[in-house]
Short mmCIF file of C-alpha atoms and ligand atoms in Angstrom, two decimals:
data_model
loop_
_atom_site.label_atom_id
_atom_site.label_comp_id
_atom_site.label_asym_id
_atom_site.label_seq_id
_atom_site.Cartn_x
_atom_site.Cartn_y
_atom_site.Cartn_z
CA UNK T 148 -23.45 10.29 14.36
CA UNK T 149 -19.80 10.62 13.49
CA UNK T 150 -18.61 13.55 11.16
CA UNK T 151 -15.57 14.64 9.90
CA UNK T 152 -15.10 16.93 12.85
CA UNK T 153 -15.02 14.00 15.41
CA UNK T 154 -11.17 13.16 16.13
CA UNK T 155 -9.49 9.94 14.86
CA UNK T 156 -6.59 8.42 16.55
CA UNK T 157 -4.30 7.39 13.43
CA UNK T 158 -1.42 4.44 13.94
CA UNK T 159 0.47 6.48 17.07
CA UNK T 160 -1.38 10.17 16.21
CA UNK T 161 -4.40 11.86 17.69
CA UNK T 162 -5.75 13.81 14.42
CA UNK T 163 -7.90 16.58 15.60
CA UNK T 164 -10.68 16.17 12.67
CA UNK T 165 -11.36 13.28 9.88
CA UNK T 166 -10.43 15.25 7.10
CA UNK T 167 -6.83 15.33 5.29
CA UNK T 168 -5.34 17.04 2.54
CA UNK T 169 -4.62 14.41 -0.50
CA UNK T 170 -1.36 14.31 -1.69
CA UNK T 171 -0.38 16.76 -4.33
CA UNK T 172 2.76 17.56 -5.82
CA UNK T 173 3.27 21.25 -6.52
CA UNK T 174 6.97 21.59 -7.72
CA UNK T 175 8.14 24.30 -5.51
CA UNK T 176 11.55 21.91 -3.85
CA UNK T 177 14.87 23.14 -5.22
CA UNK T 178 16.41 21.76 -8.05
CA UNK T 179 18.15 19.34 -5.47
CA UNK T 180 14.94 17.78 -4.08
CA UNK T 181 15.36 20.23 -0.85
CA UNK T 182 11.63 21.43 0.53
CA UNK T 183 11.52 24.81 0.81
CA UNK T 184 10.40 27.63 3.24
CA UNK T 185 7.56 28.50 0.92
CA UNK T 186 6.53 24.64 1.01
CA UNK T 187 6.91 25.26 4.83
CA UNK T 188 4.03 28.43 4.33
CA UNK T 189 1.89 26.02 2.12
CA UNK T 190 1.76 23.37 4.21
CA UNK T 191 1.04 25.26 7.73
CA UNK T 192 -1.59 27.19 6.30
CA UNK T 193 -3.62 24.03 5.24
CA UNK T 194 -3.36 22.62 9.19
CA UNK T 195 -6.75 22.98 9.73
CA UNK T 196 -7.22 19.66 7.97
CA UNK T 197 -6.39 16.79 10.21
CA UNK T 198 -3.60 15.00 8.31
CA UNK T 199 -1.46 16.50 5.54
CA UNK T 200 -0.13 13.94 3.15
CA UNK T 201 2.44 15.74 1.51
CA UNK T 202 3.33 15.71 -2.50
CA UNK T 203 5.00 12.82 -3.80
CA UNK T 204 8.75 12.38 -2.36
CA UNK T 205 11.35 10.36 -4.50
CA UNK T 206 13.59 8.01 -1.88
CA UNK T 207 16.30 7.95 -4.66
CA UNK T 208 17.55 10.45 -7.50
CA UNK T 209 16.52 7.80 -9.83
CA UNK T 210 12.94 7.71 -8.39
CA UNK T 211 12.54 11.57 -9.81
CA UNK T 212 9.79 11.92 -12.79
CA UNK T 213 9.26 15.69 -12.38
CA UNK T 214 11.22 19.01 -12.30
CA UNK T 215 11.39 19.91 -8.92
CA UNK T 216 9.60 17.83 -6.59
CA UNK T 217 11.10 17.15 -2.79
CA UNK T 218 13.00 14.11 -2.41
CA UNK T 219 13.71 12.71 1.03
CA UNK T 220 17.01 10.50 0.79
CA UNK T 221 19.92 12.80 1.86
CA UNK T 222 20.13 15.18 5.09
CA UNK T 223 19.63 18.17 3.35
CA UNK T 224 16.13 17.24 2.02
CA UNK T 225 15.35 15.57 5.84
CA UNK T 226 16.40 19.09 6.88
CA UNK T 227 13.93 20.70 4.75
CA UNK T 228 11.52 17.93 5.51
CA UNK T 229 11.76 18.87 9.71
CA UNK T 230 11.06 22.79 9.08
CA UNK T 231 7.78 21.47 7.37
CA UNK T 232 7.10 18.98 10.23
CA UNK T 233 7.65 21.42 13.10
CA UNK T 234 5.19 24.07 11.19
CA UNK T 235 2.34 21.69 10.66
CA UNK T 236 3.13 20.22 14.25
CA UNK T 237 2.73 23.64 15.98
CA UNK T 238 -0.21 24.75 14.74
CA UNK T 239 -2.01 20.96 15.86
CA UNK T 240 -2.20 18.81 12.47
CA UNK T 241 -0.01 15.68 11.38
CA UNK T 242 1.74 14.82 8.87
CA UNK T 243 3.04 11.84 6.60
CA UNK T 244 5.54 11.68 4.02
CA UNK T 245 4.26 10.40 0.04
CA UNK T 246 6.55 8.50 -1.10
CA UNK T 247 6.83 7.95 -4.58
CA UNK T 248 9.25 6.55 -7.22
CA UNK T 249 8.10 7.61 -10.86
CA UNK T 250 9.32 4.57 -12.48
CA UNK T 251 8.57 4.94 -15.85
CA UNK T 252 6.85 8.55 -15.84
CA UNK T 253 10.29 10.35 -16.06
CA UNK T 254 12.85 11.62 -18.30
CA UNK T 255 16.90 12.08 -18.15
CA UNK T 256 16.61 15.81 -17.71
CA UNK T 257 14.54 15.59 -14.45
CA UNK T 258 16.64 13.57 -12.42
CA UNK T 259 19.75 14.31 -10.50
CA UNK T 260 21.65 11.75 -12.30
CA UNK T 261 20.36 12.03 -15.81
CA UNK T 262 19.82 7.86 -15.95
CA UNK T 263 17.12 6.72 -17.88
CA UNK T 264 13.62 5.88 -16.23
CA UNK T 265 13.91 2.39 -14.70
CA UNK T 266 10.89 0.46 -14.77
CA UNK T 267 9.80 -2.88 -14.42
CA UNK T 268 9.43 -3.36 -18.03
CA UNK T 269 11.05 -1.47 -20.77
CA UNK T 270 7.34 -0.45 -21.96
CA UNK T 271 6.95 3.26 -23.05
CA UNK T 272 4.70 4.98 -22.42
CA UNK T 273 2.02 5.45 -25.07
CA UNK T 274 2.03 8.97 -26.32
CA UNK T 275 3.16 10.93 -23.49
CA UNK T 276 5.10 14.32 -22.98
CA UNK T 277 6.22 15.79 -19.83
CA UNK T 278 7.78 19.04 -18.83
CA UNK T 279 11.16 19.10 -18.89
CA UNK T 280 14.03 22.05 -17.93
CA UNK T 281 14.67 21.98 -21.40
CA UNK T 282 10.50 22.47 -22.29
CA UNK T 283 8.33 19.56 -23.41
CA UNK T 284 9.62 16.06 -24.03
CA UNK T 285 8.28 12.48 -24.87
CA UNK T 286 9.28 10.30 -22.13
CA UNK T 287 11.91 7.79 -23.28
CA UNK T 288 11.43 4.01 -22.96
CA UNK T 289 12.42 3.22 -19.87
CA UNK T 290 15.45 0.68 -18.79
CA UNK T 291 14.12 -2.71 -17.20
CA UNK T 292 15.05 -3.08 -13.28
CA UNK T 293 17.39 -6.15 -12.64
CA UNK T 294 16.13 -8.81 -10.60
CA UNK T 295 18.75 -8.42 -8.27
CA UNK T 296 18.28 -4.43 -8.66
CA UNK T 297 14.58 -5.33 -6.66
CA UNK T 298 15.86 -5.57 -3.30
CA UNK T 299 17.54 -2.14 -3.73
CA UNK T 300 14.56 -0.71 -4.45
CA UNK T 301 13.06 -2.06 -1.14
CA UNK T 302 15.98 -0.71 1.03
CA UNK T 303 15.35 2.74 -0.83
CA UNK T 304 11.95 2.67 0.36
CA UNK T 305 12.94 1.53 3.74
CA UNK T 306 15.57 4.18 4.07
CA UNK T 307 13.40 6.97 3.50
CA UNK T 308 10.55 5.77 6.19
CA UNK T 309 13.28 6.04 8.85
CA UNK T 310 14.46 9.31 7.29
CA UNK T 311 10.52 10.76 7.40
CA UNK T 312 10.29 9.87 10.87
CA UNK T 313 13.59 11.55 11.27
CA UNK T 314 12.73 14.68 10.02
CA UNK T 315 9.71 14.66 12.75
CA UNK T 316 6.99 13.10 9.71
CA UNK T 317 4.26 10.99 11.56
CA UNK T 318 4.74 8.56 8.90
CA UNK T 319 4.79 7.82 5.42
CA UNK T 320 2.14 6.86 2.77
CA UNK T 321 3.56 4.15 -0.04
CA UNK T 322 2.49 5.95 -3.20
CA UNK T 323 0.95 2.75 -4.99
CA UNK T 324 -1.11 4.49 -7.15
CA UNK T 325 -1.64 6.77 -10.12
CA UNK T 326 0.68 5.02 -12.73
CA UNK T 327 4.03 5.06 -11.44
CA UNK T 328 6.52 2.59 -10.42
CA UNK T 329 4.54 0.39 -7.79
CA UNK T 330 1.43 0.69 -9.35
CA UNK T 331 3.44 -0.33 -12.89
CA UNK T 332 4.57 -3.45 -11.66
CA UNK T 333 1.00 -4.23 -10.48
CA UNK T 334 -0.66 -3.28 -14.00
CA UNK T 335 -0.02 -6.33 -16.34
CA UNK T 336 0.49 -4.11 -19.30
CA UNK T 337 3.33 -2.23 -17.95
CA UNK T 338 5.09 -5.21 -16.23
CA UNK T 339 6.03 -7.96 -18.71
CA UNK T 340 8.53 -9.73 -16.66
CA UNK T 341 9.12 -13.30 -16.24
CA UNK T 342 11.17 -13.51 -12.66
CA UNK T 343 8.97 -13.74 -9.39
CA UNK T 344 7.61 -10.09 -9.68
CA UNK T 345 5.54 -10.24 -13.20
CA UNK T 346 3.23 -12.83 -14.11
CA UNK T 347 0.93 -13.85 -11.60
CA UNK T 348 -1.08 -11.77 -9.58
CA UNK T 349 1.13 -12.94 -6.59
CA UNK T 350 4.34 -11.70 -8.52
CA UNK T 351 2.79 -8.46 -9.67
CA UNK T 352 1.96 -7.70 -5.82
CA UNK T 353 5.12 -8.94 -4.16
CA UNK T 354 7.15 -5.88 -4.55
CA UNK T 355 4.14 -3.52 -2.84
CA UNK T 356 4.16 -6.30 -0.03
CA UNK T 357 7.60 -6.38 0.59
CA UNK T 358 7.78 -2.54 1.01
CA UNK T 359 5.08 -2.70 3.22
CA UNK T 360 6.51 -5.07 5.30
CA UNK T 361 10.40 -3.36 4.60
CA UNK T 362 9.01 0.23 5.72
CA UNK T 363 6.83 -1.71 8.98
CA UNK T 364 9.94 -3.20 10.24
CA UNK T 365 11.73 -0.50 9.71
CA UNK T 366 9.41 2.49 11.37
CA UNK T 367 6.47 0.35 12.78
CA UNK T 368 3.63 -0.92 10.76
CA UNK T 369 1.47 2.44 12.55
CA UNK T 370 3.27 4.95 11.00
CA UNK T 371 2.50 3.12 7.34
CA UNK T 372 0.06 4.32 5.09
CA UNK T 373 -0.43 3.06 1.29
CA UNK T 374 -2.41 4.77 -1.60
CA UNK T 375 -4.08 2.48 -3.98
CA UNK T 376 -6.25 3.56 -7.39
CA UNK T 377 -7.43 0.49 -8.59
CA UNK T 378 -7.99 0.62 -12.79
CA UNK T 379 -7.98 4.34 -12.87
CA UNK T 380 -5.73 3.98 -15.66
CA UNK T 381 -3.29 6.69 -14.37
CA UNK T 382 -0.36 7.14 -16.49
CA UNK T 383 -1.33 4.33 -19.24
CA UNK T 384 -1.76 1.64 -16.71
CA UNK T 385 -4.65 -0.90 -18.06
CA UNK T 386 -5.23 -3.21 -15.28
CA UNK T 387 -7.75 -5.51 -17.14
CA UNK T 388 -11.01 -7.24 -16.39
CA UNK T 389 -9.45 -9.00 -13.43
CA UNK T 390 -8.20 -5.84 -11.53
CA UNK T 391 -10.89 -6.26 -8.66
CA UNK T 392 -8.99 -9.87 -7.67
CA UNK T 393 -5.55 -8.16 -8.18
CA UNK T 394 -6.73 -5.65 -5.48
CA UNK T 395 -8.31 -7.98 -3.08
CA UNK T 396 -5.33 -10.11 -3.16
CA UNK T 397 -2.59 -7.12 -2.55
CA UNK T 398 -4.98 -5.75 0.23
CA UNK T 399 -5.41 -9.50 1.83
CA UNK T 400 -1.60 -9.74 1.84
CA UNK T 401 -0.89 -5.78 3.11
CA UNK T 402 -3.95 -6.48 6.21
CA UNK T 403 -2.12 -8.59 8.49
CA UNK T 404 1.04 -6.05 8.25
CA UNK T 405 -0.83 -3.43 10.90
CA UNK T 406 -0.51 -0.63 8.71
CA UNK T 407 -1.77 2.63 10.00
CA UNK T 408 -4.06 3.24 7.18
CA UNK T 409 -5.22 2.09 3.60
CA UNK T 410 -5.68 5.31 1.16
CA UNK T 411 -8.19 4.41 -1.48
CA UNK T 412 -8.74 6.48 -4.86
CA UNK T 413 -12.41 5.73 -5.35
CA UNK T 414 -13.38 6.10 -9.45
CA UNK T 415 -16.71 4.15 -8.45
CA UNK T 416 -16.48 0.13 -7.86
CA UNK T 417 -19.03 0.20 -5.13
CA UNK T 418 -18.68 -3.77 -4.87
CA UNK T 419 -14.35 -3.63 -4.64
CA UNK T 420 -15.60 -0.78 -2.04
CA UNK T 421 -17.43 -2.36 0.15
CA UNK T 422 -15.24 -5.32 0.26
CA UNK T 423 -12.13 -3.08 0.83
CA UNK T 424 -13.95 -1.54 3.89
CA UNK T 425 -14.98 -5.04 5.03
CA UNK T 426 -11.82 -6.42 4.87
CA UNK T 427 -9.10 -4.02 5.79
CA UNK T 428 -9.08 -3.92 9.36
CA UNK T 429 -7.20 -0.81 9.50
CA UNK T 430 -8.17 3.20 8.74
CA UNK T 431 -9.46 3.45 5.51
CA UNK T 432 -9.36 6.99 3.83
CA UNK T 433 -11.22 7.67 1.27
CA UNK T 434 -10.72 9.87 -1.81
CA UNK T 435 -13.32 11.34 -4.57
CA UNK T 436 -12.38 12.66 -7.34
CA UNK T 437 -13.79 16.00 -8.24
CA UNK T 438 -16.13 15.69 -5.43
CA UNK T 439 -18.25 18.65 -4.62
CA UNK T 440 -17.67 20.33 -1.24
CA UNK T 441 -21.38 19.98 -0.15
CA UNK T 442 -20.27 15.98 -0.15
CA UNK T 443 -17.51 16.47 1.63
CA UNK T 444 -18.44 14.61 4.91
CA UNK T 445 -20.72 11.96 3.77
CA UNK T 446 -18.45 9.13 3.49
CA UNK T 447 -17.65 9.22 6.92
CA UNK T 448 -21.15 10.14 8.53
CA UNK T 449 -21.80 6.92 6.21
CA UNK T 450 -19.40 5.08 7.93
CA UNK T 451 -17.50 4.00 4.42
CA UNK T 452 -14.82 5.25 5.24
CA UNK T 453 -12.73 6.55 8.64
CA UNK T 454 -10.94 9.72 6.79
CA UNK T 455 -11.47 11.50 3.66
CA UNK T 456 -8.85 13.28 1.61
CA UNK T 457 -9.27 16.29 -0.58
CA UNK T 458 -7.62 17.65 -2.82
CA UNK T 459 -7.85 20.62 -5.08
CA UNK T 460 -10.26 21.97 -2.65
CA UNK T 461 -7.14 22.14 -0.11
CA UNK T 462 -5.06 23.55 -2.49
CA UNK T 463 -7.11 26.18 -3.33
CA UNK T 464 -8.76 27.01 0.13
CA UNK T 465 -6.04 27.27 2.84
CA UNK T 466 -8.33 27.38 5.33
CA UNK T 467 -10.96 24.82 3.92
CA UNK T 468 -11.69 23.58 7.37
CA UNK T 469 -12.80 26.62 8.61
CA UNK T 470 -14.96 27.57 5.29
CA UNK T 471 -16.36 23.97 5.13
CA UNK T 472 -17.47 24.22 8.95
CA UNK T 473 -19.30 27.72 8.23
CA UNK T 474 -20.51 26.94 4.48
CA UNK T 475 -18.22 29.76 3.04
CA UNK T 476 -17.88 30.34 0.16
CA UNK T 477 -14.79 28.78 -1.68
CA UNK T 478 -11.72 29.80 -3.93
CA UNK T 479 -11.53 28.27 -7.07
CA UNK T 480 -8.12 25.94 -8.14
CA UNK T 481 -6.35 27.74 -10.80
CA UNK T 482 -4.46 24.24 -12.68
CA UNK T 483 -1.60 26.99 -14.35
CA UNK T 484 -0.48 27.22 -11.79
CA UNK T 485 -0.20 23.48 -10.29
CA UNK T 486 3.14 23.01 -11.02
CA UNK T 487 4.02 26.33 -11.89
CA UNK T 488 7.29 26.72 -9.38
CA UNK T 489 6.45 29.71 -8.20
CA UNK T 490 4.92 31.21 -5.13
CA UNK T 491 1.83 32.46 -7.16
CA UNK T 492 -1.00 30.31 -7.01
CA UNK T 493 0.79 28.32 -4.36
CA UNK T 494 0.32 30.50 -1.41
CA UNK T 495 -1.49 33.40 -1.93
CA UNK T 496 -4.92 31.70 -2.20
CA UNK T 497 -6.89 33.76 0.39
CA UNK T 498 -8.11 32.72 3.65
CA UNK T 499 -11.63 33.85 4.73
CA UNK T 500 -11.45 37.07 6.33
CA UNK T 501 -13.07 36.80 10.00
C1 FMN B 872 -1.93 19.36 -8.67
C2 FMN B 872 -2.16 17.92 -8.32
C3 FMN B 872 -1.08 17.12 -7.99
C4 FMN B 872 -1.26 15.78 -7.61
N1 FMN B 872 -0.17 15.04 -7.21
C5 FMN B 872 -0.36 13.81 -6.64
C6 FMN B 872 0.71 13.13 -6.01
O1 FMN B 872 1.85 13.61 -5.91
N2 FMN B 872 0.44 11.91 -5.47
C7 FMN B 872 -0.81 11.34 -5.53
O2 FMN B 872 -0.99 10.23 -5.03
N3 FMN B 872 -1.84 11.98 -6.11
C8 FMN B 872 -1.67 13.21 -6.64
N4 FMN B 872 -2.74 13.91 -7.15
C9 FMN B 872 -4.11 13.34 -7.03
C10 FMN B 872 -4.81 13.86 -5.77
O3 FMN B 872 -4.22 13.34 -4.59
C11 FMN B 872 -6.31 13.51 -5.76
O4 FMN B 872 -6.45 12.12 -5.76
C12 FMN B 872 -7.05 14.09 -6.96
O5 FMN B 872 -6.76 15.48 -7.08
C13 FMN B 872 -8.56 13.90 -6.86
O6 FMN B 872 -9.07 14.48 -5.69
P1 FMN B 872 -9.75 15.94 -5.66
O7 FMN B 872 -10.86 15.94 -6.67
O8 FMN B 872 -10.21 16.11 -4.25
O9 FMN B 872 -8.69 16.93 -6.06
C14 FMN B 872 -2.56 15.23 -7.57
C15 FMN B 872 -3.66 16.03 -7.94
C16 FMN B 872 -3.46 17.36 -8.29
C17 FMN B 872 -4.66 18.23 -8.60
#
């Protein structure tokens, strides 16, 4: 039977178990989007997993929702980027870039350029604060994208594949998920627009595809890996009762592209599930929300899925491998200090003492 301990070879990468850490942004970059050598310590200690997928990484100052998260568009931040590659490298595990643009999940004080969110609609969001250097703010309504603004977009996304695989990434994973931009122009509440990306599900889907195919071309469709959540209503996105065709449209269109993997945020559609796994002929990685660690395994001994990806149980264990392998016991995730900015509850989790 295969377990999570069997290797997997991954687009052009030989992981040395099945299990990677989801991505998770933590907030420790500098206040230019530069990774930092603590970010260097976090991620080599969590090696023992298979793949990292690293936090969410804007391609553009504009792409920026939150205070202090790693961008990867200018040489500094690839800089930073190559100190994290070479740790995680050395000590045997691989890793691929997030990258995510916040669309409309941002404010003016978070971003490099104070500009307003762009978005593909000028839909607010409803009822929603986020932490700003200047304390707690609503998020503004954001500024509709141009049509001819779209193919910008796709070269920013295109720019920072070659720039991951620059700084020494293994790839990058398209961060269509969640609520932010990608997955707002998929969700037909946030994207109202009447040009050829809103409308139809083929509009709402052609932006995702033409990344896809933008950041294949660009770095090779094996070192491509996209995240997709269908209606987990992340960030005020209501994907309606048609969702599951919306899905197995995108994923119809993004299977011929050779991707190196499909990243799939189960919430529980066994039937979108099982076609997802029947369909996508590519690694399929799944992830469980708030899954116990005694289950951790099962989708792959099941054969639903090639990878799984955890995440608060990474953050909190950095050496979950090893305690998952034994049945040790496990560290619990302390959520103050997710995106606290500091080095406590960011490193100093302890690893098992042997
Ligand atoms: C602190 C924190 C930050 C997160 N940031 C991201 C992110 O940047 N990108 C993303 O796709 N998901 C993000 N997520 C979602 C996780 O990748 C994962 O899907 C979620 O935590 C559920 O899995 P788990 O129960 O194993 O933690 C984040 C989750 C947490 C706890």
């Amino acid at each position: 039977m295969t377990t999570v301990w069997d290797s997997f070879v991954l687009g052009q990468v030989e992981l040395k178990n099945r299990l990677a850490m989801a991505p998770m942004t933590r907030n420790r970059a500098t206040v230019g989007g530069v990774p930092t050598d603590l970010m260097v310590d976090y991620y080599r200690q969590r090696s023992g997993l298979g793949l990292l997928i690293t936090e969410g990484t804007q391609p553009s100052a504009e792409g920026q929702g939150y205070m202090l998260t790693p961008g990867i568009y200018n040489d500094a931040q690839i800089a930073g980027w190559s100190k994290v590659a070479d740790a995680v490298h050395a000590e045997g595990s691989a890793l691929f870039i997030q990258v995510m643009h916040a669309g409309r999940i941002s404010h003016p004080d978070n971003t490099q350029d104070g500009t307003l969110p762009a978005a593909p609609s000028a839909v607010k969001p409803e009822v929603h604060e986020m932490n700003t250097a200047n304390g707690p703010q609503e998020i503004p309504t954001p500024r509709e994208l141009a049509t001819d603004e779209i193919p910008r977009i796709v070269e920013e996304f295109r720019t920072a594949a070659r720039s991951a695989v620059a700084a020494g990434a293994d790839g990058i994973e398209l961060h269509s998920a969640n609520g932010y931009l990608l997955h707002q122009f998929l969700s037909p509440n946030t994207n109202l627009r009447s040009d050829s990306y809103g409308g139809s599900v083929e509009n709402r889907a052609r932006l995702i595809v033409e990344i896809a195919k933008a950041a294949a071309e660009e770095i090779g469709g094996d070192r491509v890996g996209i995240r997709l959540s269908p209606n987990n209503g992340a960030g005020g996105t209501v994907e309606g009762p048609d969702y599951a065709d919306t899905y197995r449209h995108l994923v119809g269109e993004l299977a011929p592209l050779g991707l190196a993997y499909l990243h799939l945020m189960h919430i529980g559609d066994q039937e979108l599930l099982s076609w997802v796994r029947a369909n996508w002929p590519q690694a399929l990685i799944i992830n469980r929300p708030g899954r116990d660690a005694a289950e951790v395994g099962a989708d792959v001994s099941a054969g639903v899925a090639d990878l799984e990806s955890v995440g608060q149980l990474a953050l909190s264990n950095p050496d979950l491998a090893d305690r998952l392998k034994v049945g040790g016991p496990l560290n619990a995730a302390d959520p103050a200090t997710f995106f606290a900015g500091a080095e406590r509850g960011y490193i100093d989790y302890p690893a098992l003492v042997s």
